[in-house]
Amino acid sequence: GARAWATALGWVPPMPGGLAWMGKWIPSSLLGLFRGGNKKIILNIMDCRRWSFWKPPHPRRTYRRFAQKPVPQDVVEDMVEALRLSSCGANRQAVKLVVVQSPEMVKKVHPLVKWAAYLPPEQGAPKADEQPVMYLAVVQDSSIPGDLNTDTGIALANITLAAWAKGVGSCIMGAINKPALSELLGIAAPDKLAFMVALGCPTHAARVVPMTEETGIKYYLDENGDYCVPKRSVEELARSV
């Protein structure tokens, strides 16, 4: 049964509502998968290299300086899958990706995007050894009717959360040279470039701070060069009725 397989796999003793395993919480709803005694299924599901565990979205911030090492291929696959499975109006599935991974193409994209509008270039733009190591071009198929902007927003959230679940930071970029990027990446009608997403392992921190009259909405750098992002209070943004 489930208990025997859990013991064999090194799980700690069960707690109400699920089990803790390797520091991860597995809800009881998943334990039914184990009752058939299929070891292949069990090991496939519980292989940590293939199983993505949800992280709360609040730690995910925008990052603009990156380590110069490739984004692992499993993260790329997770982001594509996150797009594929994103909710969208009437199941239209009109949002697509162009994955820019080769160093040559990544380098060509660098001058076609703009960074951190609230900061002077010497602070907001990454230096040569801080540039993103890959980009995603987020594309809308304009031949499909509907509210593509809403679908794109949902897809962007899913994609960047999938990356951050494995420690890859991102920056969603709308200040981009769309004509030049479309030509470079071979994006042609009816497809339309909407956003670029810069990606890599961040080399700086980013934290939320309370928004005040003094801060306003503009993010800024602290004495360590880390990003401070003012956010409104919960009370300002939500109410119950």
mmCIF file of C-alpha atoms in Angstrom, residues 2-238:
data_model
loop_
_atom_site.group_PDB
_atom_site.id
_atom_site.type_symbol
_atom_site.label_atom_id
_atom_site.label_comp_id
_atom_site.label_asym_id
_atom_site.label_seq_id
_atom_site.Cartn_x
_atom_site.Cartn_y
_atom_site.Cartn_z
ATOM 1 C CA ALA A 2 0.928 3.680 0.062
ATOM 2 C CA ARG A 3 2.579 3.429 3.497
ATOM 3 C CA ALA A 4 4.865 0.579 2.429
ATOM 4 C CA TRP A 5 6.020 2.382 -0.705
ATOM 5 C CA ALA A 6 6.538 5.598 1.240
ATOM 6 C CA THR A 7 8.740 3.764 3.731
ATOM 7 C CA ALA A 8 10.746 2.142 0.933
ATOM 8 C CA LEU A 9 11.372 5.542 -0.651
ATOM 9 C CA GLY A 10 12.611 7.121 2.568
ATOM 10 C CA TRP A 11 9.575 9.185 3.452
ATOM 11 C CA VAL A 12 9.220 10.448 6.997
ATOM 12 C CA PRO A 13 6.186 9.270 9.008
ATOM 13 C CA PRO A 14 2.889 10.543 7.610
ATOM 14 C CA MET A 15 1.100 13.600 8.908
ATOM 15 C CA PRO A 16 -2.602 14.483 8.545
ATOM 16 C CA GLY A 17 -3.413 15.493 4.987
ATOM 17 C CA GLY A 18 -0.245 14.220 3.328
ATOM 18 C CA LEU A 19 3.408 13.271 3.689
ATOM 19 C CA ALA A 20 6.664 15.166 3.887
ATOM 20 C CA TRP A 21 9.397 13.800 1.632
ATOM 21 C CA MET A 22 12.862 15.257 1.023
ATOM 22 C CA GLY A 23 11.691 18.552 2.445
ATOM 23 C CA LYS A 24 8.639 18.710 0.166
ATOM 24 C CA TRP A 25 5.001 18.398 1.172
ATOM 25 C CA ILE A 26 2.980 15.844 -0.818
ATOM 26 C CA PRO A 27 -0.789 16.205 -0.323
ATOM 27 C CA SER A 28 -2.896 13.157 0.460
ATOM 28 C CA SER A 29 -4.679 13.560 -2.874
ATOM 29 C CA LEU A 30 -1.506 12.304 -4.587
ATOM 30 C CA LEU A 31 -1.102 9.290 -2.365
ATOM 31 C CA GLY A 32 -3.815 7.454 -4.272
ATOM 32 C CA LEU A 33 -1.322 7.106 -7.093
ATOM 33 C CA PHE A 34 0.677 4.768 -4.894
ATOM 34 C CA ARG A 35 -2.039 2.321 -3.964
ATOM 35 C CA GLY A 36 -1.650 0.289 -7.138
ATOM 36 C CA GLY A 37 1.894 -0.639 -6.134
ATOM 37 C CA ASN A 38 3.379 0.392 -9.483
ATOM 38 C CA LYS A 39 6.981 1.180 -8.609
ATOM 39 C CA LYS A 40 7.744 2.599 -12.066
ATOM 40 C CA ILE A 41 4.976 5.188 -11.712
ATOM 41 C CA ILE A 42 6.066 6.018 -8.175
ATOM 42 C CA LEU A 43 9.687 6.614 -9.072
ATOM 43 C CA ASN A 44 8.755 8.556 -12.186
ATOM 44 C CA ILE A 45 6.474 10.885 -10.242
ATOM 45 C CA MET A 46 8.779 11.388 -7.303
ATOM 46 C CA ASP A 47 11.990 11.975 -9.279
ATOM 47 C CA CYS A 48 12.844 15.496 -8.087
ATOM 48 C CA ARG A 49 14.598 16.293 -11.354
ATOM 49 C CA ARG A 50 11.314 15.969 -13.213
ATOM 50 C CA TRP A 51 8.755 17.074 -10.633
ATOM 51 C CA SER A 52 8.162 20.799 -10.241
ATOM 52 C CA PHE A 53 6.942 21.863 -6.807
ATOM 53 C CA TRP A 54 4.971 25.065 -6.451
ATOM 54 C CA LYS A 55 6.680 28.010 -4.852
ATOM 55 C CA PRO A 56 4.659 30.960 -3.584
ATOM 56 C CA PRO A 57 4.709 33.665 -6.263
ATOM 57 C CA HIS A 58 5.741 36.529 -3.962
ATOM 58 C CA PRO A 59 9.521 35.857 -4.029
ATOM 59 C CA ARG A 60 9.594 36.122 -7.816
ATOM 60 C CA ARG A 61 10.792 39.572 -8.770
ATOM 61 C CA THR A 62 12.214 41.090 -11.911
ATOM 62 C CA TYR A 63 15.972 40.566 -12.263
ATOM 63 C CA ARG A 64 18.319 42.506 -14.511
ATOM 64 C CA ARG A 65 21.815 41.132 -13.805
ATOM 65 C CA PHE A 66 22.664 37.513 -14.491
ATOM 66 C CA ALA A 67 25.393 34.896 -14.066
ATOM 67 C CA GLN A 68 26.995 33.916 -17.347
ATOM 68 C CA LYS A 69 25.948 30.270 -17.362
ATOM 69 C CA PRO A 70 23.321 28.592 -19.545
ATOM 70 C CA VAL A 71 19.728 28.103 -18.483
ATOM 71 C CA PRO A 72 19.312 24.320 -17.991
ATOM 72 C CA GLN A 73 17.364 22.621 -20.752
ATOM 73 C CA ASP A 74 14.814 21.192 -18.322
ATOM 74 C CA VAL A 75 13.929 24.762 -17.304
ATOM 75 C CA VAL A 76 13.448 25.702 -20.961
ATOM 76 C CA GLU A 77 11.144 22.710 -21.369
ATOM 77 C CA ASP A 78 9.227 23.684 -18.219
ATOM 78 C CA MET A 79 8.647 27.196 -19.569
ATOM 79 C CA VAL A 80 7.377 25.901 -22.909
ATOM 80 C CA GLU A 81 5.070 23.497 -21.103
ATOM 81 C CA ALA A 82 3.862 26.320 -18.853
ATOM 82 C CA LEU A 83 2.874 28.243 -21.972
ATOM 83 C CA ARG A 84 1.235 25.208 -23.548
ATOM 84 C CA LEU A 85 -0.936 24.550 -20.497
ATOM 85 C CA SER A 86 -1.799 28.187 -19.729
ATOM 86 C CA SER A 87 -5.439 29.145 -19.383
ATOM 87 C CA CYS A 88 -6.734 31.190 -22.297
ATOM 88 C CA GLY A 89 -10.060 32.548 -23.475
ATOM 89 C CA ALA A 90 -12.150 29.970 -25.388
ATOM 90 C CA ASN A 91 -9.047 27.722 -25.405
ATOM 91 C CA ARG A 92 -7.727 29.763 -28.358
ATOM 92 C CA GLN A 93 -4.020 29.036 -27.676
ATOM 93 C CA ALA A 94 -2.873 32.000 -29.724
ATOM 94 C CA VAL A 95 0.311 32.761 -27.757
ATOM 95 C CA LYS A 96 3.579 31.279 -29.019
ATOM 96 C CA LEU A 97 7.273 31.411 -28.140
ATOM 97 C CA VAL A 98 10.509 31.805 -30.033
ATOM 98 C CA VAL A 99 13.290 30.438 -27.820
ATOM 99 C CA VAL A 100 16.541 32.379 -28.272
ATOM 100 C CA GLN A 101 19.348 30.250 -26.822
ATOM 101 C CA SER A 102 22.371 30.313 -29.092
ATOM 102 C CA PRO A 103 25.039 32.742 -27.826
ATOM 103 C CA GLU A 104 25.238 34.363 -31.255
ATOM 104 C CA MET A 105 21.524 35.133 -31.397
ATOM 105 C CA VAL A 106 21.362 36.195 -27.751
ATOM 106 C CA LYS A 107 24.142 38.693 -28.398
ATOM 107 C CA LYS A 108 22.230 40.136 -31.361
ATOM 108 C CA VAL A 109 19.135 40.653 -29.185
ATOM 109 C CA HIS A 110 20.982 42.599 -26.445
ATOM 110 C CA PRO A 111 21.022 46.013 -28.196
ATOM 111 C CA LEU A 112 17.379 45.689 -29.247
ATOM 112 C CA VAL A 113 15.899 45.777 -25.720
ATOM 113 C CA LYS A 114 15.826 48.546 -23.108
ATOM 114 C CA TRP A 115 16.316 48.179 -19.364
ATOM 115 C CA ALA A 116 14.966 49.722 -16.139
ATOM 116 C CA ALA A 117 13.272 52.915 -17.287
ATOM 117 C CA TYR A 118 13.252 54.327 -13.736
ATOM 118 C CA LEU A 119 17.050 54.177 -13.428
ATOM 119 C CA PRO A 120 19.908 55.863 -15.299
ATOM 120 C CA PRO A 121 21.555 53.484 -17.797
ATOM 121 C CA GLU A 122 24.701 53.068 -15.719
ATOM 122 C CA GLN A 123 22.566 51.624 -12.913
ATOM 123 C CA GLY A 124 19.744 49.851 -14.723
ATOM 124 C CA ALA A 125 21.399 48.276 -17.757
ATOM 125 C CA PRO A 126 23.417 45.074 -17.229
ATOM 126 C CA LYS A 127 27.134 45.226 -17.964
ATOM 127 C CA ALA A 128 28.793 42.912 -20.493
ATOM 128 C CA ASP A 129 29.337 40.197 -17.882
ATOM 129 C CA GLU A 130 25.795 40.539 -16.481
ATOM 130 C CA GLN A 131 23.706 40.150 -19.637
ATOM 131 C CA PRO A 132 20.869 37.617 -19.976
ATOM 132 C CA VAL A 133 21.941 34.232 -21.291
ATOM 133 C CA MET A 134 18.699 33.573 -23.158
ATOM 134 C CA TYR A 135 15.499 35.267 -24.270
ATOM 135 C CA LEU A 136 11.982 34.219 -25.066
ATOM 136 C CA ALA A 137 10.099 36.115 -27.747
ATOM 137 C CA VAL A 138 6.411 36.060 -26.829
ATOM 138 C CA VAL A 139 4.324 36.079 -29.981
ATOM 139 C CA GLN A 140 0.598 36.508 -30.634
ATOM 140 C CA ASP A 141 -1.128 34.863 -33.588
ATOM 141 C CA SER A 142 -3.282 37.756 -34.768
ATOM 142 C CA SER A 143 -5.312 35.500 -37.081
ATOM 143 C CA ILE A 144 -7.017 34.069 -33.991
ATOM 144 C CA PRO A 145 -9.756 36.364 -32.652
ATOM 145 C CA GLY A 146 -10.203 37.262 -28.998
ATOM 146 C CA ASP A 147 -8.529 39.079 -26.129
ATOM 147 C CA LEU A 148 -4.944 38.109 -26.899
ATOM 148 C CA ASN A 149 -3.470 40.588 -24.421
ATOM 149 C CA THR A 150 -5.176 38.880 -21.485
ATOM 150 C CA ASP A 151 -4.060 35.474 -22.733
ATOM 151 C CA THR A 152 -0.529 36.810 -23.088
ATOM 152 C CA GLY A 153 -0.503 38.138 -19.529
ATOM 153 C CA ILE A 154 -1.579 34.772 -18.147
ATOM 154 C CA ALA A 155 1.079 33.004 -20.213
ATOM 155 C CA LEU A 156 3.822 35.386 -19.071
ATOM 156 C CA ALA A 157 2.971 34.785 -15.421
ATOM 157 C CA ASN A 158 3.063 31.013 -15.886
ATOM 158 C CA ILE A 159 6.304 31.064 -17.875
ATOM 159 C CA THR A 160 8.227 33.226 -15.416
ATOM 160 C CA LEU A 161 6.951 31.299 -12.390
ATOM 161 C CA ALA A 162 8.017 28.032 -14.016
ATOM 162 C CA ALA A 163 11.508 29.462 -14.472
ATOM 163 C CA TRP A 164 11.698 30.825 -10.935
ATOM 164 C CA ALA A 165 10.623 27.445 -9.487
ATOM 165 C CA LYS A 166 14.111 26.266 -10.485
ATOM 166 C CA GLY A 167 15.993 29.441 -9.603
ATOM 167 C CA VAL A 168 16.013 31.121 -13.015
ATOM 168 C CA GLY A 169 15.172 34.821 -12.881
ATOM 169 C CA SER A 170 13.447 36.824 -15.570
ATOM 170 C CA CYS A 171 12.633 40.288 -16.836
ATOM 171 C CA ILE A 172 9.512 40.821 -18.946
ATOM 172 C CA MET A 173 10.356 43.512 -21.480
ATOM 173 C CA GLY A 174 7.953 45.699 -23.434
ATOM 174 C CA ALA A 175 10.424 48.473 -24.345
ATOM 175 C CA ILE A 176 11.848 46.600 -27.302
ATOM 176 C CA ASN A 177 12.626 47.241 -30.954
ATOM 177 C CA LYS A 178 9.805 45.151 -32.388
ATOM 178 C CA PRO A 179 10.556 45.677 -36.104
ATOM 179 C CA ALA A 180 14.240 44.761 -35.739
ATOM 180 C CA LEU A 181 13.544 41.821 -33.432
ATOM 181 C CA SER A 182 10.799 40.492 -35.705
ATOM 182 C CA GLU A 183 13.193 40.547 -38.642
ATOM 183 C CA LEU A 184 16.012 38.968 -36.642
ATOM 184 C CA LEU A 185 13.811 36.166 -35.275
ATOM 185 C CA GLY A 186 11.783 35.533 -38.407
ATOM 186 C CA ILE A 187 8.458 36.618 -36.932
ATOM 187 C CA ALA A 188 6.021 37.477 -39.727
ATOM 188 C CA ALA A 189 2.271 38.105 -40.096
ATOM 189 C CA PRO A 190 -0.088 36.875 -38.861
ATOM 190 C CA ASP A 191 2.288 36.395 -35.910
ATOM 191 C CA LYS A 192 3.060 39.570 -33.948
ATOM 192 C CA LEU A 193 5.833 40.107 -31.390
ATOM 193 C CA ALA A 194 4.372 41.228 -28.057
ATOM 194 C CA PHE A 195 7.161 40.954 -25.446
ATOM 195 C CA MET A 196 10.668 39.685 -24.856
ATOM 196 C CA VAL A 197 11.580 37.843 -21.659
ATOM 197 C CA ALA A 198 15.215 38.000 -20.539
ATOM 198 C CA LEU A 199 16.382 35.012 -18.495
ATOM 199 C CA GLY A 200 19.284 33.796 -16.382
ATOM 200 C CA CYS A 201 20.386 33.032 -12.840
ATOM 201 C CA PRO A 202 20.266 36.369 -10.983
ATOM 202 C CA THR A 203 23.358 37.847 -9.354
ATOM 203 C CA HIS A 204 21.506 40.437 -7.286
ATOM 204 C CA ALA A 205 18.646 40.425 -4.812
ATOM 205 C CA ALA A 206 15.273 42.095 -5.210
ATOM 206 C CA ARG A 207 12.878 42.790 -2.382
ATOM 207 C CA VAL A 208 9.496 44.357 -1.849
ATOM 208 C CA VAL A 209 9.281 47.500 0.313
ATOM 209 C CA PRO A 210 6.173 49.415 1.424
ATOM 210 C CA MET A 211 5.039 52.083 -0.997
ATOM 211 C CA THR A 212 4.969 55.507 0.633
ATOM 212 C CA GLU A 213 4.601 59.098 -0.515
ATOM 213 C CA GLU A 214 8.367 59.308 -0.469
ATOM 214 C CA THR A 215 9.027 56.182 -2.563
ATOM 215 C CA GLY A 216 6.155 56.491 -5.009
ATOM 216 C CA ILE A 217 5.972 53.620 -7.480
ATOM 217 C CA LYS A 218 9.568 53.794 -8.727
ATOM 218 C CA TYR A 219 11.932 50.945 -7.895
ATOM 219 C CA TYR A 220 15.434 51.901 -6.771
ATOM 220 C CA LEU A 221 18.776 50.373 -5.774
ATOM 221 C CA ASP A 222 19.900 50.131 -2.182
ATOM 222 C CA GLU A 223 23.481 50.549 -0.936
ATOM 223 C CA ASN A 224 24.277 46.962 -2.036
ATOM 224 C CA GLY A 225 23.009 47.481 -5.561
ATOM 225 C CA ASP A 226 19.930 45.329 -4.923
ATOM 226 C CA TYR A 227 16.506 46.276 -6.220
ATOM 227 C CA CYS A 228 13.854 47.654 -3.873
ATOM 228 C CA VAL A 229 10.353 47.549 -5.338
ATOM 229 C CA PRO A 230 7.606 49.600 -3.618
ATOM 230 C CA LYS A 231 4.245 47.823 -3.406
ATOM 231 C CA ARG A 232 0.863 48.994 -2.171
ATOM 232 C CA SER A 233 -0.549 47.458 0.994
ATOM 233 C CA VAL A 234 -3.006 44.578 0.972
ATOM 234 C CA GLU A 235 -5.628 46.902 2.434
ATOM 235 C CA GLU A 236 -5.338 49.238 -0.550
ATOM 236 C CA LEU A 237 -5.714 46.461 -3.082
ATOM 237 C CA ALA A 238 -8.325 44.082 -1.703
#
